[in-house]
PDB file of C-alpha atoms in Angstrom:
ATOM      1  CA  PRO A   1     -33.958 -10.513 -16.805  1.00 59.00           C
ATOM      2  CA  MET A   2     -35.051 -10.783 -13.408  1.00 64.00           C
ATOM      3  CA  GLU A   3     -38.082  -8.022 -11.830  1.00 65.00           C
ATOM      4  CA  HIS A   4     -38.366  -7.379  -7.802  1.00 74.00           C
ATOM      5  CA  PRO A   5     -39.208  -3.766  -6.611  1.00 71.00           C
ATOM      6  CA  ARG A   6     -36.021  -3.841  -4.426  1.00 80.00           C
ATOM      7  CA  TYR A   7     -33.699  -5.437  -6.538  1.00 83.00           C
ATOM      8  CA  LYS A   8     -32.785  -4.002  -9.715  1.00 85.00           C
ATOM      9  CA  VAL A   9     -30.372  -6.430 -12.266  1.00 85.00           C
ATOM     10  CA  THR A  10     -27.628  -4.271 -14.389  1.00 85.00           C
ATOM     11  CA  ASP A  11     -25.872  -7.571 -15.550  1.00 88.00           C
ATOM     12  CA  ARG A  12     -24.858 -11.194 -15.833  1.00 88.00           C
ATOM     13  CA  ILE A  13     -21.667 -12.186 -13.864  1.00 85.00           C
ATOM     14  CA  ASP A  14     -21.945 -16.205 -14.140  1.00 81.00           C
ATOM     15  CA  THR A  15     -23.317 -18.808 -15.015  1.00 78.00           C
ATOM     16  CA  GLY A  16     -23.183 -22.661 -14.061  1.00 73.00           C
ATOM     17  CA  GLY A  17     -25.384 -25.787 -13.607  1.00 70.00           C
ATOM     18  CA  MET A  18     -27.979 -25.054 -11.304  1.00 75.00           C
ATOM     19  CA  ALA A  19     -27.930 -20.713 -10.152  1.00 79.00           C
ATOM     20  CA  GLU A  20     -27.041 -17.746 -12.306  1.00 84.00           C
ATOM     21  CA  VAL A  21     -24.981 -14.990 -10.794  1.00 88.00           C
ATOM     22  CA  PHE A  22     -26.486 -11.104 -11.931  1.00 87.00           C
ATOM     23  CA  ARG A  23     -24.685  -7.904 -11.030  1.00 91.00           C
ATOM     24  CA  GLY A  24     -27.476  -6.155  -9.377  1.00 88.00           C
ATOM     25  CA  LEU A  25     -28.612  -2.986  -7.563  1.00 88.00           C
ATOM     26  CA  ALA A  26     -30.481  -2.869  -4.122  1.00 87.00           C
ATOM     27  CA  GLU A  27     -32.067   0.665  -3.015  1.00 80.00           C
ATOM     28  CA  SER A  28     -33.483   0.837   0.590  1.00 73.00           C
ATOM     29  CA  THR A  29     -36.897   1.258   1.831  1.00 65.00           C
ATOM     30  CA  VAL A  30     -35.576   4.637   3.913  1.00 67.00           C
ATOM     31  CA  GLY A  31     -34.218   7.380   1.994  1.00 65.00           C
ATOM     32  CA  GLY A  32     -34.205   5.506  -1.723  1.00 68.00           C
ATOM     33  CA  LEU A  33     -30.187   4.896  -0.958  1.00 79.00           C
ATOM     34  CA  LYS A  34     -28.502   2.272  -3.430  1.00 84.00           C
ATOM     35  CA  ARG A  35     -25.972  -0.013  -3.553  1.00 86.00           C
ATOM     36  CA  SER A  36     -24.192  -2.554  -5.793  1.00 89.00           C
ATOM     37  CA  VAL A  37     -25.016  -5.958  -4.714  1.00 92.00           C
ATOM     38  CA  ALA A  38     -24.416  -9.532  -6.126  1.00 91.00           C
ATOM     39  CA  ILE A  39     -28.175 -11.852  -6.767  1.00 89.00           C
ATOM     40  CA  LYS A  40     -27.102 -15.063  -7.674  1.00 87.00           C
ATOM     41  CA  ARG A  41     -30.985 -16.567  -8.892  1.00 84.00           C
ATOM     42  CA  ILE A  42     -31.743 -20.348  -9.179  1.00 82.00           C
ATOM     43  CA  LEU A  43     -32.124 -21.251 -12.713  1.00 80.00           C
ATOM     44  CA  PRO A  44     -35.290 -21.786 -14.604  1.00 76.00           C
ATOM     45  CA  GLY A  45     -35.782 -25.103 -15.097  1.00 77.00           C
ATOM     46  CA  LEU A  46     -34.515 -26.174 -11.444  1.00 79.00           C
ATOM     47  CA  THR A  47     -37.658 -23.974  -9.876  1.00 77.00           C
ATOM     48  CA  LYS A  48     -39.893 -27.025 -10.141  1.00 78.00           C
ATOM     49  CA  ASN A  49     -37.441 -29.068  -8.194  1.00 80.00           C
ATOM     50  CA  LYS A  50     -38.651 -29.048  -4.181  1.00 81.00           C
ATOM     51  CA  LYS A  51     -35.378 -31.167  -3.410  1.00 78.00           C
ATOM     52  CA  PHE A  52     -33.186 -28.537  -4.919  1.00 77.00           C
ATOM     53  CA  ILE A  53     -35.261 -25.367  -3.240  1.00 81.00           C
ATOM     54  CA  ALA A  54     -34.727 -26.287   0.211  1.00 80.00           C
ATOM     55  CA  MET A  55     -30.865 -27.117  -0.076  1.00 76.00           C
ATOM     56  CA  PHE A  56     -30.917 -23.923  -2.137  1.00 76.00           C
ATOM     57  CA  LEU A  57     -32.888 -22.183   1.045  1.00 80.00           C
ATOM     58  CA  ASP A  58     -31.054 -24.145   3.090  1.00 77.00           C
ATOM     59  CA  GLU A  59     -27.273 -22.669   2.346  1.00 71.00           C
ATOM     60  CA  ALA A  60     -29.206 -19.297   2.082  1.00 77.00           C
ATOM     61  CA  ARG A  61     -30.291 -19.271   5.697  1.00 79.00           C
ATOM     62  CA  LEU A  62     -26.852 -20.720   6.943  1.00 78.00           C
ATOM     63  CA  SER A  63     -24.786 -18.116   4.542  1.00 81.00           C
ATOM     64  CA  LEU A  64     -27.424 -15.711   6.457  1.00 82.00           C
ATOM     65  CA  HIS A  65     -25.294 -16.161  10.129  1.00 84.00           C
ATOM     66  CA  LEU A  66     -21.837 -15.173   8.567  1.00 90.00           C
ATOM     67  CA  GLN A  67     -20.371 -12.079   8.590  1.00 91.00           C
ATOM     68  CA  HIS A  68     -17.075 -11.736   8.677  1.00 95.00           C
ATOM     69  CA  ALA A  69     -14.496  -9.176   6.559  1.00 96.00           C
ATOM     70  CA  ASN A  70     -12.956 -12.730   4.827  1.00 97.00           C
ATOM     71  CA  ILE A  71     -16.510 -14.248   3.877  1.00 96.00           C
ATOM     72  CA  VAL A  72     -18.802 -12.749   1.051  1.00 93.00           C
ATOM     73  CA  HIS A  73     -21.421 -11.542   2.938  1.00 91.00           C
ATOM     74  CA  VAL A  74     -24.887 -12.243   2.374  1.00 89.00           C
ATOM     75  CA  PHE A  75     -28.044 -10.039   3.314  1.00 87.00           C
ATOM     76  CA  ASP A  76     -31.406 -11.523   1.672  1.00 87.00           C
ATOM     77  CA  ILE A  77     -33.466 -13.764   0.121  1.00 85.00           C
ATOM     78  CA  GLY A  78     -36.251 -13.477  -2.496  1.00 83.00           C
ATOM     79  CA  VAL A  79     -38.950 -14.845  -5.068  1.00 83.00           C
ATOM     80  CA  ALA A  80     -39.169 -13.284  -8.404  1.00 80.00           C
ATOM     81  CA  ASP A  81     -40.712 -14.553 -10.925  1.00 75.00           C
ATOM     82  CA  SER A  82     -41.020 -18.486  -9.488  1.00 76.00           C
ATOM     83  CA  SER A  83     -37.406 -18.295  -8.687  1.00 80.00           C
ATOM     84  CA  TYR A  84     -35.821 -17.735  -5.260  1.00 83.00           C
ATOM     85  CA  PHE A  85     -32.378 -15.916  -5.502  1.00 87.00           C
ATOM     86  CA  ILE A  86     -29.294 -15.151  -2.423  1.00 87.00           C
ATOM     87  CA  VAL A  87     -28.424 -11.180  -2.419  1.00 90.00           C
ATOM     88  CA  MET A  88     -24.881 -10.778  -1.197  1.00 90.00           C
ATOM     89  CA  GLU A  89     -22.346  -8.253  -1.874  1.00 92.00           C
ATOM     90  CA  PHE A  90     -20.514  -7.189  -4.539  1.00 93.00           C
ATOM     91  CA  VAL A  91     -16.610  -7.828  -4.897  1.00 93.00           C
ATOM     92  CA  ASP A  92     -16.094  -5.669  -7.543  1.00 93.00           C
ATOM     93  CA  GLY A  93     -12.740  -8.449  -8.215  1.00 93.00           C
ATOM     94  CA  CYS A  94     -12.385 -11.224  -9.630  1.00 92.00           C
ATOM     95  CA  ASN A  95     -11.917 -15.180  -8.641  1.00 93.00           C
ATOM     96  CA  LEU A  96      -8.054 -15.938  -7.384  1.00 94.00           C
ATOM     97  CA  LYS A  97      -8.746 -18.626 -10.699  1.00 93.00           C
ATOM     98  CA  ALA A  98      -8.605 -15.537 -13.671  1.00 94.00           C
ATOM     99  CA  VAL A  99      -5.823 -13.741 -11.475  1.00 94.00           C
ATOM    100  CA  ILE A 100      -3.270 -17.478 -12.076  1.00 93.00           C
ATOM    101  CA  GLU A 101      -5.262 -17.867 -15.575  1.00 94.00           C
ATOM    102  CA  TRP A 102      -3.770 -14.029 -16.194  1.00 94.00           C
ATOM    103  CA  ASN A 103       0.192 -14.328 -14.486  1.00 94.00           C
ATOM    104  CA  LYS A 104      -0.073 -17.645 -17.150  1.00 93.00           C
ATOM    105  CA  LYS A 105      -0.938 -15.702 -20.670  1.00 95.00           C
ATOM    106  CA  LYS A 106       1.665 -12.725 -19.459  1.00 94.00           C
ATOM    107  CA  GLY A 107       4.395 -15.809 -18.961  1.00 95.00           C
ATOM    108  CA  ARG A 108       4.464 -15.173 -15.298  1.00 93.00           C
ATOM    109  CA  THR A 109       3.388 -16.944 -11.975  1.00 91.00           C
ATOM    110  CA  VAL A 110       2.081 -14.821  -9.758  1.00 90.00           C
ATOM    111  CA  ALA A 111       4.296 -13.146  -6.731  1.00 92.00           C
ATOM    112  CA  LEU A 112       4.684 -15.259  -3.911  1.00 93.00           C
ATOM    113  CA  GLY A 113       3.416 -12.994  -1.301  1.00 94.00           C
ATOM    114  CA  MET A 114       0.169 -12.355  -2.821  1.00 92.00           C
ATOM    115  CA  LEU A 115      -0.607 -16.556  -2.583  1.00 93.00           C
ATOM    116  CA  LEU A 116       0.367 -16.870   0.769  1.00 94.00           C
ATOM    117  CA  TYR A 117      -1.289 -13.367   1.925  1.00 96.00           C
ATOM    118  CA  SER A 118      -4.639 -14.725   0.213  1.00 95.00           C
ATOM    119  CA  MET A 119      -4.007 -17.944   1.774  1.00 95.00           C
ATOM    120  CA  LEU A 120      -4.252 -16.178   5.512  1.00 96.00           C
ATOM    121  CA  GLU A 121      -7.026 -14.845   4.419  1.00 97.00           C
ATOM    122  CA  VAL A 122      -8.707 -17.742   3.438  1.00 97.00           C
ATOM    123  CA  CYS A 123      -7.815 -18.967   6.937  1.00 96.00           C
ATOM    124  CA  LYS A 124      -9.140 -16.623   8.984  1.00 97.00           C
ATOM    125  CA  GLY A 125     -12.994 -17.210   7.109  1.00 96.00           C
ATOM    126  CA  LEU A 126     -12.169 -20.816   7.741  1.00 95.00           C
ATOM    127  CA  ALA A 127     -11.747 -20.432  11.015  1.00 95.00           C
ATOM    128  CA  TYR A 128     -14.624 -18.166  11.769  1.00 95.00           C
ATOM    129  CA  ALA A 129     -16.787 -20.307   9.836  1.00 93.00           C
ATOM    130  CA  HIS A 130     -16.013 -23.498  11.691  1.00 93.00           C
ATOM    131  CA  ASP A 131     -16.451 -21.923  14.962  1.00 93.00           C
ATOM    132  CA  VAL A 132     -19.312 -19.495  14.672  1.00 91.00           C
ATOM    133  CA  VAL A 133     -22.828 -20.437  16.606  1.00 89.00           C
ATOM    134  CA  ASP A 134     -26.803 -20.434  15.829  1.00 84.00           C
ATOM    135  CA  PRO A 135     -27.213 -16.809  17.780  1.00 84.00           C
ATOM    136  CA  GLU A 136     -30.792 -18.180  20.082  1.00 85.00           C
ATOM    137  CA  THR A 137     -28.525 -21.799  20.613  1.00 88.00           C
ATOM    138  CA  GLY A 138     -25.633 -20.664  21.243  1.00 88.00           C
ATOM    139  CA  ARG A 139     -24.558 -24.224  19.550  1.00 87.00           C
ATOM    140  CA  PRO A 140     -21.989 -24.540  16.987  1.00 84.00           C
ATOM    141  CA  LEU A 141     -23.522 -24.648  14.067  1.00 82.00           C
ATOM    142  CA  GLY A 142     -20.926 -26.784  12.561  1.00 80.00           C
ATOM    143  CA  ILE A 143     -20.368 -25.058   9.052  1.00 86.00           C
ATOM    144  CA  VAL A 144     -18.050 -27.159   6.433  1.00 87.00           C
ATOM    145  CA  HIS A 145     -16.968 -25.286   3.307  1.00 88.00           C
ATOM    146  CA  ARG A 146     -16.421 -28.871   1.551  1.00 85.00           C
ATOM    147  CA  ASP A 147     -15.189 -26.855  -1.988  1.00 87.00           C
ATOM    148  CA  VAL A 148     -12.813 -24.104  -1.160  1.00 90.00           C
ATOM    149  CA  SER A 149     -10.036 -23.856  -5.128  1.00 90.00           C
ATOM    150  CA  PRO A 150      -9.406 -20.583  -6.439  1.00 92.00           C
ATOM    151  CA  HIS A 151     -12.771 -20.295  -8.240  1.00 89.00           C
ATOM    152  CA  ASN A 152     -14.063 -19.422  -4.982  1.00 90.00           C
ATOM    153  CA  ILE A 153     -11.574 -17.350  -3.263  1.00 95.00           C
ATOM    154  CA  LEU A 154     -12.466 -13.413  -4.383  1.00 95.00           C
ATOM    155  CA  ILE A 155     -10.089 -11.140  -4.729  1.00 96.00           C
ATOM    156  CA  SER A 156     -11.378  -6.946  -4.307  1.00 95.00           C
ATOM    157  CA  ALA A 157      -9.373  -3.693  -6.435  1.00 94.00           C
ATOM    158  CA  GLN A 158      -8.581  -3.145  -2.897  1.00 94.00           C
ATOM    159  CA  GLY A 159      -6.885  -6.616  -2.180  1.00 93.00           C
ATOM    160  CA  GLU A 160      -9.732  -7.528   0.272  1.00 96.00           C
ATOM    161  CA  VAL A 161      -9.829 -12.104   0.128  1.00 97.00           C
ATOM    162  CA  LYS A 162     -13.080 -13.038   0.420  1.00 97.00           C
ATOM    163  CA  LEU A 163     -13.796 -17.164   0.746  1.00 95.00           C
ATOM    164  CA  PHE A 164     -17.264 -17.344  -1.694  1.00 87.00           C
ATOM    165  CA  ASP A 165     -19.690 -20.090  -2.473  1.00 81.00           C
ATOM    166  CA  PHE A 166     -21.169 -21.923   0.750  1.00 74.00           C
ATOM    167  CA  GLY A 167     -23.567 -23.772  -2.171  1.00 56.00           C
ATOM    168  CA  ILE A 168     -22.143 -27.247  -0.654  1.00 51.00           C
ATOM    169  CA  VAL A 169     -21.366 -26.569   3.163  1.00 52.00           C
ATOM    170  CA  LYS A 170     -22.236 -28.804   5.064  1.00 52.00           C
ATOM    171  CA  ALA A 171     -23.252 -28.326   8.426  1.00 49.00           C
ATOM    172  CA  GLU A 172     -25.357 -29.848  11.804  1.00 49.00           C
ATOM    173  CA  GLY A 173     -28.681 -30.018  11.946  1.00 45.00           C
ATOM    174  CA  ARG A 174     -29.507 -28.497   8.844  1.00 45.00           C
ATOM    175  CA  VAL A 175     -33.196 -28.893   6.650  1.00 42.00           C
ATOM    176  CA  THR A 176     -31.299 -31.215   4.332  1.00 42.00           C
ATOM    177  CA  LYS A 177     -28.693 -33.345   3.611  1.00 44.00           C
ATOM    178  CA  THR A 178     -26.797 -34.440   0.736  1.00 49.00           C
ATOM    179  CA  GLN A 179     -27.488 -38.118  -0.060  1.00 47.00           C
ATOM    180  CA  HIS A 180     -24.854 -40.378   0.659  1.00 43.00           C
ATOM    181  CA  GLY A 181     -22.175 -41.525  -1.671  1.00 42.00           C
ATOM    182  CA  VAL A 182     -23.355 -38.245  -4.261  1.00 47.00           C
ATOM    183  CA  VAL A 183     -19.880 -36.384  -4.186  1.00 47.00           C
ATOM    184  CA  LYS A 184     -19.451 -32.593  -4.184  1.00 54.00           C
ATOM    185  CA  GLY A 185     -16.743 -30.224  -4.614  1.00 60.00           C
ATOM    186  CA  ASN A 186     -13.038 -29.427  -6.437  1.00 73.00           C
ATOM    187  CA  VAL A 187     -11.915 -33.097  -6.653  1.00 78.00           C
ATOM    188  CA  ASN A 188      -7.980 -31.476  -6.481  1.00 82.00           C
ATOM    189  CA  PHE A 189      -8.387 -29.897  -3.069  1.00 86.00           C
ATOM    190  CA  MET A 190     -11.408 -32.720  -1.858  1.00 86.00           C
ATOM    191  CA  SER A 191     -10.192 -34.646   0.921  1.00 88.00           C
ATOM    192  CA  PRO A 192     -10.424 -38.611   0.869  1.00 89.00           C
ATOM    193  CA  GLU A 193     -13.534 -38.801   3.518  1.00 87.00           C
ATOM    194  CA  GLN A 194     -15.566 -36.479   0.704  1.00 84.00           C
ATOM    195  CA  ALA A 195     -14.334 -37.953  -2.548  1.00 84.00           C
ATOM    196  CA  ARG A 196     -15.305 -41.050  -0.680  1.00 85.00           C
ATOM    197  CA  GLY A 197     -18.819 -39.380   0.067  1.00 81.00           C
ATOM    198  CA  LEU A 198     -18.499 -40.204   3.754  1.00 84.00           C
ATOM    199  CA  ASN A 199     -18.876 -37.708   6.500  1.00 83.00           C
ATOM    200  CA  THR A 200     -16.493 -34.174   6.452  1.00 84.00           C
ATOM    201  CA  ASP A 201     -16.598 -32.187   9.214  1.00 88.00           C
ATOM    202  CA  PRO A 202     -13.470 -28.820   9.328  1.00 90.00           C
ATOM    203  CA  ARG A 203     -10.430 -31.108   8.968  1.00 92.00           C
ATOM    204  CA  SER A 204     -11.944 -32.230   5.599  1.00 91.00           C
ATOM    205  CA  ASP A 205     -11.171 -28.551   4.401  1.00 92.00           C
ATOM    206  CA  LEU A 206      -7.999 -28.209   6.567  1.00 94.00           C
ATOM    207  CA  TYR A 207      -6.981 -31.262   4.035  1.00 94.00           C
ATOM    208  CA  GLY A 208      -8.486 -29.556   0.904  1.00 92.00           C
ATOM    209  CA  LEU A 209      -6.770 -25.806   2.000  1.00 93.00           C
ATOM    210  CA  GLY A 210      -3.660 -27.854   1.991  1.00 94.00           C
ATOM    211  CA  ALA A 211      -4.154 -29.238  -1.568  1.00 93.00           C
ATOM    212  CA  LEU A 212      -4.799 -25.487  -2.875  1.00 92.00           C
ATOM    213  CA  ALA A 213      -1.627 -24.364  -1.000  1.00 92.00           C
ATOM    214  CA  VAL A 214       0.448 -26.406  -2.335  1.00 92.00           C
ATOM    215  CA  ALA A 215      -0.492 -26.148  -6.353  1.00 90.00           C
ATOM    216  CA  LEU A 216      -0.445 -22.683  -5.753  1.00 90.00           C
ATOM    217  CA  LEU A 217       2.890 -21.971  -4.178  1.00 89.00           C
TER     218      LEU A 217
END
């Protein structure tokens, strides 16, 4: 388990090929106030990979610019046990993929209204991300998510819809660049240019969003 003076890990939520996500508690330095957070940490085996660390920190810095109701908010970046981590808001709920699978097990489809509402909320988050500017220069950051899929759409118990994991985003002027020819993302919702390893822009997310809408409906 991760040890840090400000953050206490309570349980593991998910593990992927490059990082693991924990649920934890963040304690304020003033007043001892505590709140639930999600902590995304690089897997121990990747801590010596300098290129990956640079990409991970790039993601974290970029995510700090994103403050919107339909995007999971990132609060902090840190190091613990020689491994970097990102602290973000904890969404009490599940992703859209889990909702679809749960309904399939029950022998039914997801309500049309819920799907349309979810897509509309994702559109709001993407529109914001595509237009957000650097607070210092005022220039557009040119953020593209590149993996708008059911797994990355979280739905809270209160009905909030939040786009998650800008971990493979592409932005103009970011410190690291995705290696040419390396394809990242979900092939089911991937634009032709992304599948070919070419440059992407906000239109690539719109293509993915359309493909996702067709699949869901």
